[in-house]
Coordinates of C-alpha atoms in Angstrom, one line a residue:
Chain A
M26 CA 113.9 -101.0 -14.3
S27 CA 115.9 -102.1 -11.4
I28 CA 118.9 -100.3 -10.0
K29 CA 120.5 -103.5 -8.8
G30 CA 124.2 -103.5 -9.6
K31 CA 124.0 -100.3 -11.7
A32 CA 125.3 -97.9 -9.0
F33 CA 128.2 -98.2 -6.6
I34 CA 129.2 -96.3 -3.4
A35 CA 132.8 -95.3 -4.3
G36 CA 133.6 -92.9 -1.4
I37 CA 132.5 -92.2 2.1
Y38 CA 133.6 -89.7 4.8
E39 CA 132.4 -89.1 8.3
H40 CA 133.6 -85.7 9.8
P41 CA 135.9 -86.5 12.7
G42 CA 134.5 -83.4 14.6
R43 CA 131.7 -83.6 17.1
H44 CA 131.9 -80.0 18.3
L45 CA 132.7 -77.5 15.5
P46 CA 132.4 -73.9 16.8
D47 CA 134.9 -72.6 14.3
R48 CA 133.6 -74.2 11.1
T49 CA 130.7 -72.6 9.1
L50 CA 127.9 -74.8 7.8
P51 CA 129.1 -74.6 4.2
Q52 CA 132.6 -75.4 5.4
I53 CA 131.4 -78.6 7.0
H54 CA 129.6 -79.6 3.8
A55 CA 132.9 -78.9 2.0
D56 CA 134.9 -80.9 4.5
V57 CA 132.8 -84.0 4.1
G58 CA 132.3 -83.7 0.4
L59 CA 136.0 -83.3 -0.4
G60 CA 136.7 -86.1 2.1
A61 CA 134.3 -88.6 0.3
L62 CA 135.7 -87.6 -3.1
A63 CA 139.2 -88.2 -1.9
D64 CA 138.2 -91.5 -0.4
A65 CA 136.9 -92.5 -3.9
G66 CA 139.9 -91.2 -5.7
L67 CA 137.8 -88.5 -7.5
S68 CA 137.7 -84.7 -7.4
T69 CA 135.0 -82.0 -7.6
S70 CA 135.5 -81.8 -11.4
D71 CA 134.2 -85.3 -11.7
V72 CA 130.9 -84.6 -10.0
D73 CA 127.9 -84.2 -12.2
A74 CA 125.1 -84.5 -9.6
Y75 CA 124.7 -83.0 -6.1
Y76 CA 122.3 -83.8 -3.4
S77 CA 121.6 -82.5 0.1
A78 CA 118.5 -81.8 2.2
G79 CA 117.3 -79.0 4.5
D80 CA 120.7 -78.7 6.0
A81 CA 122.1 -77.1 2.8
P82 CA 121.9 -73.4 3.7
G83 CA 120.6 -70.5 1.7
F84 CA 119.1 -71.6 -1.6
G85 CA 119.8 -75.2 -0.7
V86 CA 121.7 -77.3 -3.2
L87 CA 121.8 -74.3 -5.6
S88 CA 123.8 -72.3 -3.0
M89 CA 126.0 -75.2 -2.2
I90 CA 126.8 -76.1 -5.9
D91 CA 127.9 -72.5 -6.3
Y92 CA 130.0 -72.5 -3.1
L93 CA 131.7 -75.8 -3.9
G94 CA 132.4 -74.8 -7.5
L95 CA 130.6 -77.9 -8.9
E96 CA 129.2 -78.2 -12.4
C97 CA 126.0 -80.2 -12.1
R98 CA 123.3 -81.4 -14.4
Y99 CA 121.3 -83.2 -11.8
L100 CA 120.4 -82.0 -8.3
N101 CA 117.9 -82.9 -5.6
D102 CA 117.1 -81.6 -2.2
T103 CA 114.4 -84.1 -1.1
E104 CA 113.8 -83.4 2.6
T105 CA 112.6 -86.2 4.8
G106 CA 114.7 -85.4 7.9
G107 CA 117.3 -87.9 9.0
S108 CA 116.4 -90.4 6.2
S109 CA 117.0 -87.9 3.4
Y110 CA 120.4 -89.1 2.5
L111 CA 119.2 -92.7 1.9
L112 CA 116.6 -91.3 -0.5
H113 CA 119.3 -89.2 -2.2
A114 CA 121.3 -92.3 -2.7
Q115 CA 118.3 -94.1 -4.1
H116 CA 117.6 -91.2 -6.4
A117 CA 121.3 -91.0 -7.5
A118 CA 121.3 -94.7 -8.2
T119 CA 118.2 -94.4 -10.3
A120 CA 119.7 -91.5 -12.3
I121 CA 122.9 -93.5 -12.8
A122 CA 120.9 -96.6 -13.9
A123 CA 119.0 -94.3 -16.4
G124 CA 122.3 -93.1 -17.8
H125 CA 121.8 -89.4 -16.8
I126 CA 124.8 -89.1 -14.5
D127 CA 128.1 -90.8 -13.6
V128 CA 129.2 -89.3 -10.3
A129 CA 126.8 -88.1 -7.5
L130 CA 128.0 -86.3 -4.4
I131 CA 125.7 -86.3 -1.3
T132 CA 126.5 -84.2 1.7
L133 CA 125.2 -83.7 5.2
A134 CA 126.3 -81.0 7.7
G135 CA 125.0 -79.3 10.8
K136 CA 125.8 -77.4 13.9
P137 CA 123.1 -78.1 16.4
L138 CA 125.6 -77.6 19.3
T139 CA 127.2 -74.4 18.2
G140 CA 124.6 -72.5 16.3
G141 CA 124.8 -71.4 12.7
A142 CA 122.0 -72.4 10.4
G143 CA 120.2 -75.1 12.1
P144 CA 119.3 -78.1 10.0
G145 CA 115.8 -79.4 9.7
G146 CA 114.1 -77.3 7.0
S147 CA 112.3 -75.4 9.7
G148 CA 111.1 -72.8 7.2
R149 CA 109.0 -75.5 5.5
V150 CA 107.5 -76.7 8.8
G151 CA 106.2 -73.3 9.6
G152 CA 103.3 -73.4 7.1
A153 CA 102.4 -77.0 7.6
P154 CA 98.7 -77.7 7.4
E155 CA 99.0 -80.0 10.5
A156 CA 100.8 -77.4 12.6
P157 CA 97.6 -75.8 14.2
F158 CA 96.8 -79.3 15.6
E159 CA 100.2 -80.6 16.6
S160 CA 102.4 -77.7 17.8
Q161 CA 100.4 -76.6 20.9
W162 CA 101.0 -79.7 23.2
G163 CA 104.7 -79.5 24.2
M164 CA 105.8 -82.4 22.1
S165 CA 109.6 -82.6 22.3
V166 CA 111.3 -85.0 19.9
P167 CA 111.8 -87.5 22.7
G168 CA 108.2 -86.9 23.8
G169 CA 106.9 -88.0 20.4
Y170 CA 108.9 -91.1 20.4
A171 CA 107.9 -91.8 24.0
L172 CA 104.3 -92.0 22.7
A173 CA 105.3 -94.8 20.3
A174 CA 107.3 -96.5 23.1
Q175 CA 104.4 -96.4 25.5
R176 CA 102.0 -97.9 23.0
H177 CA 104.5 -100.6 22.0
M178 CA 104.9 -101.5 25.7
H179 CA 101.1 -101.5 26.2
E180 CA 100.4 -103.8 23.2
F181 CA 103.4 -106.2 23.4
G182 CA 104.8 -106.0 27.0
T183 CA 108.0 -104.4 25.9
T184 CA 110.1 -103.3 28.9
S185 CA 112.5 -100.4 29.6
E186 CA 115.2 -103.1 30.3
Q187 CA 114.8 -104.4 26.8
L188 CA 115.1 -101.0 25.3
A189 CA 118.2 -100.4 27.4
E190 CA 119.8 -103.5 25.8
I191 CA 119.9 -101.6 22.6
K192 CA 122.0 -98.8 24.2
V193 CA 124.2 -101.3 25.9
A194 CA 125.0 -103.0 22.5
A195 CA 125.7 -99.6 20.9
S196 CA 128.0 -98.7 23.8
T197 CA 129.8 -102.0 23.5
H198 CA 130.7 -101.1 20.0
A199 CA 131.5 -97.4 20.7
Q200 CA 134.3 -98.5 23.1
H201 CA 136.3 -99.4 20.0
N202 CA 135.6 -96.2 18.1
P203 CA 138.2 -93.5 19.1
Q204 CA 136.0 -90.8 17.4
A205 CA 132.8 -91.7 19.2
L206 CA 131.4 -89.0 21.4
L207 CA 130.5 -91.5 24.2
Q208 CA 133.1 -94.3 24.5
D209 CA 132.2 -95.7 27.8
L210 CA 130.4 -99.1 28.2
V211 CA 127.1 -98.7 29.9
T212 CA 124.9 -101.2 31.7
V213 CA 121.1 -101.8 31.6
E214 CA 121.0 -100.4 35.1
E215 CA 122.8 -97.2 34.1
V216 CA 120.3 -96.6 31.3
I217 CA 117.3 -97.2 33.6
E218 CA 118.9 -94.9 36.3
S219 CA 119.6 -92.1 33.9
P220 CA 117.2 -89.1 34.2
M221 CA 113.7 -89.7 32.8
I222 CA 113.1 -87.4 29.8
S223 CA 109.6 -88.5 28.8
D224 CA 108.2 -91.7 30.1
P225 CA 109.5 -94.3 29.3
L226 CA 112.5 -92.8 27.6
H227 CA 115.5 -92.1 29.7
R228 CA 118.4 -89.8 28.7
L229 CA 120.4 -92.8 27.7
D230 CA 117.6 -94.0 25.4
C231 CA 118.2 -90.9 23.4
C232 CA 120.8 -90.3 20.7
V233 CA 123.6 -87.8 21.1
I234 CA 123.6 -84.3 19.7
T235 CA 126.6 -83.5 17.7
D236 CA 128.0 -81.0 15.2
G237 CA 129.5 -82.5 12.1
G238 CA 128.4 -84.3 9.0
G239 CA 129.2 -87.0 6.4
A240 CA 129.2 -87.6 2.7
M241 CA 129.1 -90.3 0.1
V242 CA 129.9 -90.6 -3.6
I243 CA 127.8 -92.8 -5.8
V244 CA 129.1 -93.7 -9.3
S245 CA 128.3 -95.7 -12.4
E246 CA 129.8 -99.1 -13.1
A247 CA 132.2 -97.6 -15.7
V248 CA 133.5 -95.1 -13.1
A249 CA 133.7 -97.7 -10.4
N250 CA 135.8 -99.9 -12.7
S251 CA 138.2 -97.1 -13.3
L252 CA 139.0 -96.5 -9.6
E253 CA 141.6 -98.2 -7.5
R254 CA 139.4 -98.3 -4.5
H255 CA 136.9 -101.2 -4.4
S256 CA 133.4 -99.8 -4.8
I257 CA 130.3 -101.2 -3.0
P258 CA 127.4 -102.1 -5.2
I259 CA 123.9 -101.0 -4.3
L260 CA 121.7 -104.1 -4.6
G261 CA 118.3 -102.8 -3.5
T262 CA 116.5 -99.7 -2.3
G263 CA 113.0 -99.0 -0.9
T264 CA 111.3 -95.9 0.5
Y265 CA 107.9 -95.4 2.0
V266 CA 106.2 -92.6 3.8
K267 CA 104.0 -93.5 6.7
S268 CA 101.5 -90.7 7.0
S269 CA 99.4 -89.9 10.0
Q270 CA 97.0 -92.5 8.6
S271 CA 94.0 -90.2 8.1
G272 CA 94.0 -89.5 11.8
R273 CA 94.0 -93.1 12.9
I274 CA 97.7 -93.4 13.5
D275 CA 99.2 -96.7 14.7
L276 CA 102.3 -95.9 16.7
T277 CA 103.7 -99.4 16.8
H278 CA 105.0 -99.6 13.2
T279 CA 106.9 -97.4 10.7
G280 CA 107.1 -97.2 6.9
A281 CA 109.9 -99.8 7.1
V282 CA 107.1 -102.4 6.8
K283 CA 107.0 -101.4 3.1
S284 CA 110.5 -99.9 2.4
G285 CA 112.1 -103.1 3.7
P286 CA 110.3 -105.6 1.4
L287 CA 110.9 -103.2 -1.6
A288 CA 114.6 -103.3 -1.0
F289 CA 114.8 -107.0 -0.2
T290 CA 112.8 -107.8 -3.4
E291 CA 115.0 -105.6 -5.6
A292 CA 118.1 -107.2 -4.1
G293 CA 116.6 -110.7 -4.4
I294 CA 117.5 -111.6 -0.8
T295 CA 115.7 -112.1 2.6
P296 CA 116.4 -110.7 6.0
S297 CA 118.2 -113.9 7.1
D298 CA 120.8 -113.3 4.4
I299 CA 122.0 -110.0 6.0
D300 CA 125.3 -110.1 7.8
Y301 CA 125.3 -106.5 9.3
V302 CA 122.6 -103.8 9.8
S303 CA 122.9 -100.1 10.3
I304 CA 119.5 -99.2 11.9
Y305 CA 118.4 -95.6 12.5
D306 CA 118.7 -95.0 16.2
S307 CA 117.4 -91.6 17.2
F308 CA 116.0 -93.5 20.2
T309 CA 116.2 -97.1 21.4
I310 CA 112.5 -97.5 20.5
T311 CA 113.3 -96.5 16.9
V312 CA 115.6 -99.5 16.6
L313 CA 113.3 -102.0 18.2
I314 CA 110.3 -101.1 16.1
T315 CA 112.4 -101.0 12.9
L316 CA 113.9 -104.4 13.5
E317 CA 110.3 -105.8 13.7
D318 CA 109.2 -103.9 10.6
L319 CA 112.1 -105.1 8.5
G320 CA 111.3 -108.7 9.4
F321 CA 114.4 -109.5 11.5
C322 CA 111.9 -110.7 14.2
E323 CA 108.2 -111.1 14.6
R324 CA 106.0 -108.0 15.3
G325 CA 105.9 -107.5 19.0
D326 CA 108.9 -109.7 19.6
G327 CA 111.5 -107.0 19.3
G328 CA 112.1 -106.7 23.0
R329 CA 113.1 -110.4 23.3
F330 CA 115.1 -110.2 20.1
V331 CA 117.3 -107.3 21.3
S332 CA 117.8 -108.9 24.7
D333 CA 119.5 -112.0 23.5
G334 CA 122.8 -110.4 22.5
N335 CA 121.8 -110.6 18.8
L336 CA 122.9 -107.0 18.1
Q337 CA 126.4 -107.3 19.5
A338 CA 129.3 -107.5 17.1
P339 CA 131.1 -109.4 16.0
H340 CA 129.4 -112.6 17.0
G341 CA 125.7 -111.7 17.5
A342 CA 123.2 -113.0 15.1
L343 CA 122.6 -109.5 13.7
P344 CA 125.4 -107.1 14.6
F345 CA 124.2 -103.5 14.4
N346 CA 125.6 -100.0 14.4
T347 CA 129.2 -101.0 15.0
D348 CA 130.4 -97.4 15.1
G349 CA 128.3 -96.9 18.2
G350 CA 125.5 -95.4 16.1
G351 CA 123.6 -92.3 17.0
L352 CA 123.2 -93.5 20.5
C353 CA 126.9 -93.2 21.2
N354 CA 129.1 -92.2 18.3
N355 CA 127.6 -89.4 16.3
H356 CA 124.2 -88.0 15.1
P357 CA 125.5 -85.1 13.0
A358 CA 122.9 -82.3 12.4
N359 CA 120.3 -84.4 14.3
R360 CA 120.2 -86.6 11.3
G361 CA 121.5 -90.2 11.4
G362 CA 120.9 -91.5 7.9
M363 CA 124.3 -90.7 6.4
T364 CA 126.3 -92.3 9.1
K365 CA 124.2 -95.4 8.8
V366 CA 125.3 -95.9 5.2
I367 CA 128.9 -95.0 6.0
E368 CA 129.3 -97.7 8.6
A369 CA 127.6 -100.3 6.4
V370 CA 130.2 -99.5 3.7
R371 CA 133.0 -99.8 6.2
Q372 CA 131.8 -103.2 7.2
L373 CA 131.6 -104.5 3.6
R374 CA 135.1 -103.1 2.9
G375 CA 136.4 -104.8 6.0
E376 CA 137.4 -101.4 7.4
A377 CA 135.3 -101.3 10.6
N378 CA 137.1 -101.0 13.9
T379 CA 138.8 -104.4 14.3
P380 CA 137.0 -105.7 17.4
V381 CA 133.6 -105.1 15.8
Q382 CA 134.4 -106.1 12.2
V383 CA 131.9 -108.7 11.2
G384 CA 133.7 -111.7 9.7
D385 CA 133.0 -112.4 6.1
C386 CA 130.6 -109.6 5.8
E387 CA 129.0 -109.9 2.4
L388 CA 125.5 -108.3 2.7
A389 CA 124.6 -105.3 4.7
L390 CA 121.5 -103.2 5.2
A391 CA 121.3 -99.5 6.1
H392 CA 118.0 -98.0 7.2
G393 CA 116.9 -94.4 7.8
T394 CA 113.9 -93.0 9.5
G395 CA 113.0 -89.3 9.2
G396 CA 110.3 -87.1 10.6
S397 CA 108.6 -88.4 13.8
L398 CA 107.2 -91.7 14.7
A399 CA 104.5 -89.8 16.5
T400 CA 103.1 -88.1 13.4
R401 CA 104.5 -88.8 9.9
S402 CA 107.8 -90.3 8.8
A403 CA 109.8 -91.4 5.8
S404 CA 111.6 -94.8 5.9
S405 CA 114.3 -95.7 3.5
T406 CA 116.1 -99.0 3.2
M407 CA 119.3 -99.7 1.2
I408 CA 120.9 -103.1 0.7
L409 CA 124.6 -103.2 -0.1
G410 CA 126.9 -106.0 -1.1
R411 CA 130.6 -106.6 -0.9
S412 CA 130.4 -107.5 -4.6
L413 CA 127.7 -108.1 -7.2
Chain B
M27 CA 99.8 -76.2 36.9
R28 CA 98.4 -74.5 33.9
L29 CA 100.1 -75.5 30.7
P30 CA 101.4 -73.0 28.1
A31 CA 98.5 -72.0 25.8
R32 CA 99.5 -70.4 22.5
A33 CA 96.5 -70.1 20.2
A34 CA 96.7 -71.9 16.9
Q35 CA 96.6 -69.9 13.7
S36 CA 93.4 -70.8 11.9
N37 CA 92.8 -70.4 8.2
S38 CA 89.8 -70.6 5.8
E39 CA 90.2 -74.4 5.6
N40 CA 90.0 -75.2 9.3
A41 CA 88.0 -72.2 10.6
P42 CA 84.8 -74.1 11.5
F43 CA 86.9 -76.2 14.0
F44 CA 88.3 -73.1 15.7
E45 CA 84.9 -71.2 15.6
G46 CA 83.5 -74.3 17.4
A47 CA 86.3 -74.2 19.9
T48 CA 85.6 -70.6 20.6
A49 CA 82.0 -71.6 21.4
G50 CA 83.1 -74.5 23.6
R51 CA 82.0 -77.1 21.0
L52 CA 84.0 -79.8 19.3
I53 CA 83.3 -79.4 15.6
L54 CA 84.8 -82.0 13.3
P55 CA 85.0 -82.2 9.5
K56 CA 83.3 -85.1 7.8
C57 CA 83.5 -86.1 4.1
S58 CA 80.2 -85.4 2.3
I59 CA 80.9 -88.2 -0.1
C60 CA 82.1 -91.1 2.0
D61 CA 81.2 -90.0 5.6
F62 CA 84.8 -90.4 6.8
V63 CA 85.5 -88.3 9.9
I64 CA 88.6 -86.3 8.9
W65 CA 91.6 -85.5 11.2
F66 CA 93.4 -83.2 11.2
P67 CA 90.8 -80.7 10.0
R68 CA 91.1 -79.8 6.4
E69 CA 88.9 -79.5 3.3
I70 CA 90.0 -82.7 1.6
C71 CA 89.1 -86.3 2.5
P72 CA 92.3 -88.3 2.9
E73 CA 90.3 -91.5 2.2
C74 CA 88.5 -90.6 -1.0
S75 CA 90.1 -87.3 -2.0
S76 CA 86.8 -85.5 -2.1
Q77 CA 87.0 -81.8 -1.4
E78 CA 83.3 -81.7 -0.3
V79 CA 83.6 -81.5 3.4
G80 CA 80.8 -80.9 6.0
W81 CA 81.1 -80.2 9.7
F82 CA 79.3 -81.8 12.7
E83 CA 79.4 -81.6 16.5
A84 CA 81.3 -84.5 18.1
S85 CA 80.6 -85.9 21.6
G86 CA 83.9 -84.7 23.2
R87 CA 84.4 -88.2 24.7
G88 CA 87.3 -90.5 24.1
T89 CA 89.9 -92.8 25.5
I90 CA 93.7 -92.4 25.7
Y91 CA 95.5 -94.3 22.9
S92 CA 98.9 -93.4 24.1
C93 CA 100.4 -91.0 26.7
T94 CA 103.7 -89.9 28.1
T95 CA 104.6 -87.8 31.1
T96 CA 107.3 -85.4 30.0
R97 CA 109.8 -84.5 32.8
R98 CA 112.5 -82.7 31.0
I99 CA 112.0 -80.3 28.0
P100 CA 113.6 -76.9 27.1
G101 CA 111.7 -73.6 27.1
S102 CA 108.4 -72.6 28.6
W103 CA 107.2 -76.2 28.9
G104 CA 110.1 -76.9 31.1
K105 CA 108.5 -74.8 33.8
V106 CA 105.3 -77.0 33.9
T107 CA 106.8 -80.4 34.1
P108 CA 105.6 -83.1 34.7
F109 CA 102.8 -82.8 32.1
V110 CA 101.0 -85.3 30.0
L111 CA 101.2 -85.4 26.2
A112 CA 98.8 -87.9 24.7
Y113 CA 96.8 -89.2 21.7
V114 CA 93.1 -89.4 22.5
E115 CA 91.0 -91.6 20.4
L116 CA 87.7 -89.9 19.9
E117 CA 84.4 -91.8 20.0
E118 CA 84.0 -90.7 16.3
G119 CA 87.3 -92.4 15.3
P120 CA 90.2 -89.9 15.0
R121 CA 93.3 -90.1 17.2
V122 CA 94.0 -86.5 18.3
M123 CA 97.3 -85.2 19.8
T124 CA 96.6 -83.2 23.0
N125 CA 97.4 -82.8 26.6
I126 CA 95.6 -84.5 29.5
V127 CA 94.9 -81.8 32.2
E128 CA 93.1 -81.6 35.6
C129 CA 94.8 -84.9 36.5
D130 CA 97.7 -86.4 38.5
P131 CA 100.3 -86.9 35.7
E132 CA 101.6 -90.0 37.6
S133 CA 98.2 -91.8 37.3
V134 CA 97.2 -91.3 33.7
S135 CA 97.2 -94.5 31.6
I136 CA 96.4 -95.8 28.2
G137 CA 92.7 -96.8 28.0
D138 CA 91.5 -94.1 30.4
S139 CA 88.3 -92.4 29.6
V140 CA 88.6 -88.7 29.0
E141 CA 86.4 -85.7 28.0
A142 CA 87.2 -82.5 26.1
V143 CA 87.8 -79.2 27.8
F144 CA 88.5 -76.0 25.9
E145 CA 91.3 -73.9 27.5
E146 CA 91.8 -70.2 26.9
A147 CA 94.7 -69.4 24.6
L148 CA 96.5 -66.2 23.5
N149 CA 97.8 -65.2 20.1
R150 CA 101.3 -63.9 19.8
D151 CA 100.1 -60.3 20.2
G152 CA 98.6 -61.3 23.6
E153 CA 95.0 -61.1 22.5
P154 CA 92.7 -64.1 23.1
G155 CA 92.6 -66.6 20.2
P156 CA 90.7 -69.8 19.7
P157 CA 90.8 -72.0 22.8
L158 CA 92.8 -75.2 22.9
L159 CA 91.2 -78.7 22.7
R160 CA 92.6 -80.6 25.7
F161 CA 91.1 -83.5 27.7
R162 CA 90.6 -84.4 31.3
P163 CA 89.7 -87.7 33.0
T164 CA 86.0 -88.3 32.7
Q165 CA 84.1 -86.8 35.6
S166 CA 81.9 -89.7 36.7

């Protein structure tokens, strides 16, 4: 059974806040959930399924369903870090296609800047079987991704200047987003001259840290047809977990090598058909490797690809992350998957910020990467259309 | 500068590895059915799913598969920067996350030959625990 054309994104909402000392974590879930429902023209009484990940506090989705006053017959708290929300959307679309539910609400919230319950499912990580062999070495999150970047540079000759081009493109877009945390245009030189965190990743190769959140509402065709707002059909989805490969890890690719083809096949299209991409951008290297993995350029050729202005909206060959992405706009709860879907929906609705709106945007791809490129990660790809 | 050394919590599945480390020996698990050298240590073969696992002493020699010199990091590690985080590919096959020590962090590169060293580590209660498997440039 394919989910193609069976489920629709009817509502989206990105929290406008980036620093939220006076909102509790449940309040932020509520802010974004109510925002996405209002965007769709629906209310909490319409919701019959709820999804969140390790960022749902307490008893997870059970606590949040109670807090929000929902009545749900379907729930899921799959935890794969930043890609979780794309998996939730895939699972919701599958449940809708099977006729189990009609309206699914997915929320993300977190306060990494101002405390409260930190997102990340840290309770689960504590007993991990790999922990005795991975947690003694001072691996920061940037440090782990730096290992991937170093190996990519070693094998393919990728340079720091090429990685910096990704940040430059994101900053070009963020200039036009009044809600972006960082709105200043930066140059390749400014990226290279920013403090080195873990070789070869500079501070400006890293995403921002923000409080906040986002939400989306996914509905059946019958519900979509009843709404005034134009809903965005989900055309294809794919998910793949790249393990630590039995201890023979290859750091130069991600699970996108499998999640991408699954999504493209289900949608019945190829990478060259895509008008806009939201690519997970925890770090510049995450974008570069993912573009290769999804087939937008040859393996090892990502450095050249990102250097030719291809990523810049509106006229580049493959405009990406037009909200400024995690690198400049927002990386709420240290998780970028939700905002990737949200900006793809804006592009297909024609509601992106005007200077970065891709003309005649008919097909978009959103991609999430959760976990760590240095160990194990879950990739999830979603292809969306302006219409069926 | 000496790196932070918090001992790992061993359990019944991985105890032979840590008992070996305590004796200064690199003891690795190997599948008794398909001979695959397993990493990270556990009593299941990720290649053939057998739970029959034996243990053997490895050479302790390897090469650097990837490495990064970390210069900014919060907490206790921030006091020992720059330090080298790495994956070492052991002669026996596995790629093992570790630190490269007894070296100039500015001169460590992918492909360098390294050898195992076991560094003292403490449990949370301050008592000695199993030593940590780190690597240093091969002493020629």
